[in-house]
PDB file of C-alpha atoms in Angstrom:
ATOM      1  CA  MET A   1     -23.599 -26.319  43.122  1.00 46.00           C
ATOM      2  CA  ALA A   2     -24.781 -25.496  46.380  1.00 41.00           C
ATOM      3  CA  GLU A   3     -22.955 -28.422  48.270  1.00 60.00           C
ATOM      4  CA  ASP A   4     -18.903 -27.775  48.959  1.00 73.00           C
ATOM      5  CA  ILE A   5     -16.581 -29.296  46.255  1.00 82.00           C
ATOM      6  CA  ASP A   6     -13.807 -30.456  48.262  1.00 75.00           C
ATOM      7  CA  TRP A   7     -11.996 -32.291  45.302  1.00 92.00           C
ATOM      8  CA  GLU A   8      -8.276 -31.074  46.475  1.00 93.00           C
ATOM      9  CA  GLU A   9      -8.399 -33.697  49.323  1.00 93.00           C
ATOM     10  CA  VAL A  10      -9.444 -35.683  46.608  1.00 94.00           C
ATOM     11  CA  ARG A  11      -6.421 -34.575  44.166  1.00 94.00           C
ATOM     12  CA  GLY A  12      -4.376 -35.250  47.512  1.00 95.00           C
ATOM     13  CA  LEU A  13      -4.871 -38.417  48.190  1.00 95.00           C
ATOM     14  CA  ALA A  14      -4.816 -39.683  44.554  1.00 96.00           C
ATOM     15  CA  ALA A  15      -1.077 -38.195  44.370  1.00 96.00           C
ATOM     16  CA  ARG A  16      -0.357 -40.170  47.288  1.00 95.00           C
ATOM     17  CA  VAL A  17      -1.329 -43.415  46.038  1.00 96.00           C
ATOM     18  CA  GLU A  18       0.363 -42.614  42.489  1.00 95.00           C
ATOM     19  CA  ALA A  19       3.251 -42.045  44.455  1.00 96.00           C
ATOM     20  CA  GLY A  20       2.964 -45.545  45.636  1.00 95.00           C
ATOM     21  CA  ARG A  21       1.338 -45.140  48.999  1.00 95.00           C
ATOM     22  CA  ALA A  22      -1.466 -47.355  49.840  1.00 93.00           C
ATOM     23  CA  LEU A  23      -4.686 -45.733  50.297  1.00 94.00           C
ATOM     24  CA  GLU A  24      -5.504 -45.107  54.068  1.00 92.00           C
ATOM     25  CA  PHE A  25      -8.739 -46.399  54.123  1.00 92.00           C
ATOM     26  CA  THR A  26     -10.648 -44.779  57.072  1.00 94.00           C
ATOM     27  CA  PRO A  27     -14.327 -43.968  57.536  1.00 95.00           C
ATOM     28  CA  GLY A  28     -13.341 -40.367  56.586  1.00 95.00           C
ATOM     29  CA  VAL A  29     -11.824 -41.652  53.695  1.00 96.00           C
ATOM     30  CA  ARG A  30     -14.968 -43.589  52.658  1.00 96.00           C
ATOM     31  CA  GLU A  31     -17.126 -40.765  53.143  1.00 95.00           C
ATOM     32  CA  LEU A  32     -14.875 -38.495  51.289  1.00 95.00           C
ATOM     33  CA  LEU A  33     -14.917 -40.990  48.015  1.00 96.00           C
ATOM     34  CA  LEU A  34     -18.992 -41.228  48.612  1.00 96.00           C
ATOM     35  CA  ARG A  35     -19.377 -37.903  48.372  1.00 95.00           C
ATOM     36  CA  THR A  36     -17.310 -36.794  45.618  1.00 96.00           C
ATOM     37  CA  ALA A  37     -18.571 -39.963  43.854  1.00 96.00           C
ATOM     38  CA  GLN A  38     -21.604 -38.422  43.675  1.00 95.00           C
ATOM     39  CA  GLN A  39     -20.389 -35.366  43.038  1.00 95.00           C
ATOM     40  CA  VAL A  40     -18.713 -36.521  39.522  1.00 96.00           C
ATOM     41  CA  ALA A  41     -21.789 -37.886  38.503  1.00 95.00           C
ATOM     42  CA  MET A  42     -21.261 -42.004  39.416  1.00 96.00           C
ATOM     43  CA  PRO A  43     -23.885 -43.876  40.199  1.00 95.00           C
ATOM     44  CA  GLU A  44     -24.214 -44.428  43.757  1.00 95.00           C
ATOM     45  CA  SER A  45     -24.469 -48.241  43.691  1.00 96.00           C
ATOM     46  CA  GLU A  46     -20.959 -48.492  42.082  1.00 96.00           C
ATOM     47  CA  ALA A  47     -19.387 -45.512  44.747  1.00 97.00           C
ATOM     48  CA  GLN A  48     -20.890 -48.089  47.843  1.00 97.00           C
ATOM     49  CA  ALA A  49     -20.007 -51.513  46.019  1.00 97.00           C
ATOM     50  CA  ALA A  50     -16.230 -49.835  45.491  1.00 96.00           C
ATOM     51  CA  VAL A  51     -16.134 -48.664  49.239  1.00 96.00           C
ATOM     52  CA  GLN A  52     -16.188 -51.870  50.548  1.00 94.00           C
ATOM     53  CA  ASP A  53     -12.366 -52.577  50.520  1.00 94.00           C
ATOM     54  CA  VAL A  54      -9.227 -50.827  50.198  1.00 95.00           C
ATOM     55  CA  ALA A  55      -8.567 -52.220  46.179  1.00 95.00           C
ATOM     56  CA  THR A  56     -11.845 -51.569  45.113  1.00 96.00           C
ATOM     57  CA  ALA A  57     -11.822 -48.058  46.508  1.00 97.00           C
ATOM     58  CA  THR A  58      -8.490 -47.015  45.224  1.00 97.00           C
ATOM     59  CA  THR A  59      -9.848 -47.756  42.138  1.00 96.00           C
ATOM     60  CA  LEU A  60     -12.885 -45.584  42.611  1.00 97.00           C
ATOM     61  CA  LEU A  61     -10.453 -42.845  43.774  1.00 97.00           C
ATOM     62  CA  ARG A  62      -8.600 -43.161  40.906  1.00 96.00           C
ATOM     63  CA  GLU A  63     -11.848 -42.782  38.576  1.00 96.00           C
ATOM     64  CA  ILE A  64     -13.073 -39.884  40.668  1.00 97.00           C
ATOM     65  CA  ARG A  65      -9.261 -38.089  39.955  1.00 96.00           C
ATOM     66  CA  ALA A  66      -9.728 -38.908  36.236  1.00 96.00           C
ATOM     67  CA  ARG A  67     -13.300 -37.425  35.824  1.00 95.00           C
ATOM     68  CA  ILE A  68     -12.387 -34.019  37.804  1.00 95.00           C
ATOM     69  CA  ARG A  69      -9.356 -34.153  35.402  1.00 95.00           C
ATOM     70  CA  ASN A  70     -10.882 -34.948  32.297  1.00 95.00           C
ATOM     71  CA  CYS A  71     -13.334 -32.935  32.564  1.00 94.00           C
ATOM     72  CA  SER A  72     -11.702 -29.802  33.860  1.00 94.00           C
ATOM     73  CA  MET A  73      -9.581 -29.863  30.690  1.00 96.00           C
ATOM     74  CA  ARG A  74     -12.514 -30.544  28.159  1.00 96.00           C
ATOM     75  CA  LEU A  75     -13.914 -26.981  30.010  1.00 96.00           C
ATOM     76  CA  MET A  76     -10.442 -25.040  29.669  1.00 96.00           C
ATOM     77  CA  LYS A  77     -10.401 -26.412  25.949  1.00 97.00           C
ATOM     78  CA  ALA A  78     -14.002 -25.130  24.939  1.00 97.00           C
ATOM     79  CA  ARG A  79     -13.262 -22.069  27.127  1.00 96.00           C
ATOM     80  CA  SER A  80     -10.652 -21.436  24.826  1.00 97.00           C
ATOM     81  CA  GLU A  81     -12.188 -22.127  21.344  1.00 97.00           C
ATOM     82  CA  VAL A  82     -15.212 -20.222  22.551  1.00 97.00           C
ATOM     83  CA  ARG A  83     -13.189 -17.051  23.501  1.00 95.00           C
ATOM     84  CA  ARG A  84     -11.028 -17.116  20.009  1.00 97.00           C
ATOM     85  CA  LEU A  85     -14.574 -18.176  18.080  1.00 97.00           C
ATOM     86  CA  ARG A  86     -16.007 -14.585  20.158  1.00 94.00           C
ATOM     87  CA  GLN A  87     -12.919 -12.534  19.177  1.00 95.00           C
ATOM     88  CA  ALA A  88     -13.222 -13.800  15.779  1.00 96.00           C
ATOM     89  CA  GLY A  89     -17.139 -12.549  15.492  1.00 95.00           C
ATOM     90  CA  ASP A  90     -18.156 -16.101  15.409  1.00 96.00           C
ATOM     91  CA  ILE A  91     -21.153 -16.316  17.913  1.00 95.00           C
ATOM     92  CA  ALA A  92     -22.996 -19.089  16.479  1.00 96.00           C
ATOM     93  CA  GLY A  93     -19.615 -21.278  16.268  1.00 97.00           C
ATOM     94  CA  ALA A  94     -18.842 -20.205  19.830  1.00 97.00           C
ATOM     95  CA  ARG A  95     -22.189 -21.222  20.839  1.00 97.00           C
ATOM     96  CA  GLU A  96     -21.713 -24.971  19.072  1.00 97.00           C
ATOM     97  CA  VAL A  97     -18.930 -25.269  20.722  1.00 97.00           C
ATOM     98  CA  MET A  98     -20.595 -25.320  24.569  1.00 96.00           C
ATOM     99  CA  GLU A  99     -23.653 -27.224  22.724  1.00 96.00           C
ATOM    100  CA  GLN A 100     -21.006 -29.865  21.849  1.00 97.00           C
ATOM    101  CA  LEU A 101     -19.517 -29.689  25.347  1.00 97.00           C
ATOM    102  CA  LEU A 102     -22.807 -29.885  26.913  1.00 96.00           C
ATOM    103  CA  SER A 103     -24.104 -32.946  24.916  1.00 96.00           C
ATOM    104  CA  VAL A 104     -21.256 -34.971  26.547  1.00 95.00           C
ATOM    105  CA  GLU A 105     -20.453 -33.404  29.785  1.00 95.00           C
ATOM    106  CA  GLU A 106     -21.790 -35.693  33.067  1.00 91.00           C
ATOM    107  CA  VAL A 107     -20.036 -33.477  36.087  1.00 94.00           C
ATOM    108  CA  PRO A 108     -22.664 -31.408  37.167  1.00 94.00           C
ATOM    109  CA  LEU A 109     -20.044 -29.111  38.618  1.00 93.00           C
ATOM    110  CA  TYR A 110     -18.747 -28.920  34.792  1.00 94.00           C
ATOM    111  CA  ARG A 111     -22.295 -28.965  32.994  1.00 95.00           C
ATOM    112  CA  GLU A 112     -23.036 -25.907  35.311  1.00 95.00           C
ATOM    113  CA  LEU A 113     -20.135 -23.700  34.233  1.00 95.00           C
ATOM    114  CA  ALA A 114     -20.968 -24.931  30.578  1.00 95.00           C
ATOM    115  CA  GLU A 115     -24.610 -24.026  30.747  1.00 95.00           C
ATOM    116  CA  ILE A 116     -23.342 -20.536  32.336  1.00 95.00           C
ATOM    117  CA  ALA A 117     -20.928 -19.645  29.822  1.00 94.00           C
ATOM    118  CA  LEU A 118     -23.228 -20.625  26.726  1.00 93.00           C
ATOM    119  CA  GLU A 119     -25.774 -17.978  28.647  1.00 94.00           C
ATOM    120  CA  ASP A 120     -23.044 -15.501  28.556  1.00 91.00           C
ATOM    121  CA  LEU A 121     -23.120 -15.578  24.513  1.00 90.00           C
ATOM    122  CA  ASP A 122     -26.531 -14.648  24.413  1.00 82.00           C
TER     123      ASP A 122
END
C-alpha cells in the first residue's frame, strides 16, 4: 500500500477507550478514524456517518481495531500453516491456504501481504 498506515495510533486510542477513558473526539481523531476506516475497507458512507458524534465514533474505533486485529491474526495463522505445509513438501496445500485467505480477506494491506505470500509459492 502506498499510503502510510498509522494503526499504532488507533491501537493506542482503542486501548485507552477499553481502559474506560472517553474518546477524545478532536478533529485529528476524526480524521484518523476516517483515514483508517478506509484502510480497513469500511464503506466511506458508514465512516462519515459514524464520525458525527463521540458515541458512534467510539463504535467505529472499536470496529476498526477489531478488523486490524482479526485480519492480522488470520494472516499469521495462514502463514504458519503455509510454512508447515511447505516444510512437508505440500506446495499445493500451501497455495490453497493462501487462496482461502484471499477469498475472505477485505483489508487491502493484508490482501497485499497474502498475494505476495501466494506469489512466493511459485
